[in-house]
Coordinates of C-alpha atoms in Angstrom, one line a residue:
M492 CA 20.3 -9.6 -11.5
G493 CA 22.1 -12.2 -13.6
Q494 CA 21.7 -15.3 -11.4
A495 CA 19.5 -18.3 -12.3
K496 CA 18.3 -18.6 -8.7
E497 CA 16.6 -15.2 -9.0
F498 CA 14.0 -16.8 -11.3
M499 CA 13.3 -19.9 -9.1
S500 CA 10.0 -19.7 -7.2
K501 CA 9.4 -21.5 -3.9
V502 CA 7.2 -24.0 -5.8
K503 CA 9.3 -27.1 -6.6
P504 CA 8.6 -29.0 -9.9
D505 CA 6.8 -32.3 -9.3
W506 CA 7.4 -33.9 -12.7
C507 CA 8.1 -37.6 -13.0
P508 CA 11.8 -38.6 -12.3
G509 CA 13.8 -38.5 -15.5
C510 CA 11.3 -36.1 -17.2
G511 CA 13.0 -33.8 -19.8
D512 CA 11.1 -30.8 -18.4
F513 CA 13.6 -30.5 -15.5
G514 CA 16.4 -29.8 -18.1
V515 CA 14.2 -27.4 -20.0
L516 CA 13.4 -25.5 -16.8
A517 CA 17.1 -25.4 -15.8
S518 CA 18.0 -24.0 -19.2
L519 CA 15.2 -21.5 -19.0
Y520 CA 16.5 -20.2 -15.6
N521 CA 20.1 -20.0 -17.0
S522 CA 18.9 -18.3 -20.2
L523 CA 16.9 -15.6 -18.4
A524 CA 19.8 -14.9 -16.1
G525 CA 22.2 -14.7 -19.1
L526 CA 19.9 -12.2 -20.8
K527 CA 19.9 -10.2 -17.6
I528 CA 16.1 -9.9 -17.7
D529 CA 14.6 -8.5 -14.5
P530 CA 12.0 -10.9 -13.2
K531 CA 9.5 -8.1 -12.8
D532 CA 9.8 -7.4 -16.5
L533 CA 8.9 -11.0 -17.4
V534 CA 5.6 -12.7 -18.0
M535 CA 5.4 -16.5 -18.3
V536 CA 2.8 -18.0 -20.6
S537 CA 2.4 -21.8 -21.0
G538 CA 0.4 -24.3 -22.8
I539 CA -1.1 -27.6 -21.7
G540 CA 0.2 -30.8 -20.1
C541 CA 3.0 -31.1 -17.5
S542 CA 5.0 -28.2 -19.0
G543 CA 1.9 -26.1 -18.5
R544 CA 2.8 -25.7 -14.9
T545 CA 6.1 -23.9 -15.7
P546 CA 4.8 -20.4 -14.7
G547 CA 4.4 -21.7 -11.2
F548 CA 8.1 -22.7 -11.0
V549 CA 9.4 -19.3 -12.2
D550 CA 9.3 -16.3 -9.9
A551 CA 7.5 -14.0 -12.3
P552 CA 3.9 -13.3 -13.2
G553 CA 2.4 -16.1 -15.3
I554 CA -0.6 -17.5 -17.1
P555 CA -1.0 -21.2 -17.5

């Protein structure tokens, strides 16, 4: 536990080049690792739009 790569799923983001969501996702990975959250204790919930696909990019259960 404690490394950002532990939260990365095999699904790669397909946002537009230059999209700010890449930075948000990277910050999310780093924050979760810094908090030492076990991926099995995490549930991702998202809204609509491009960022709504975020649960697919995090190796944890999720609901879009």
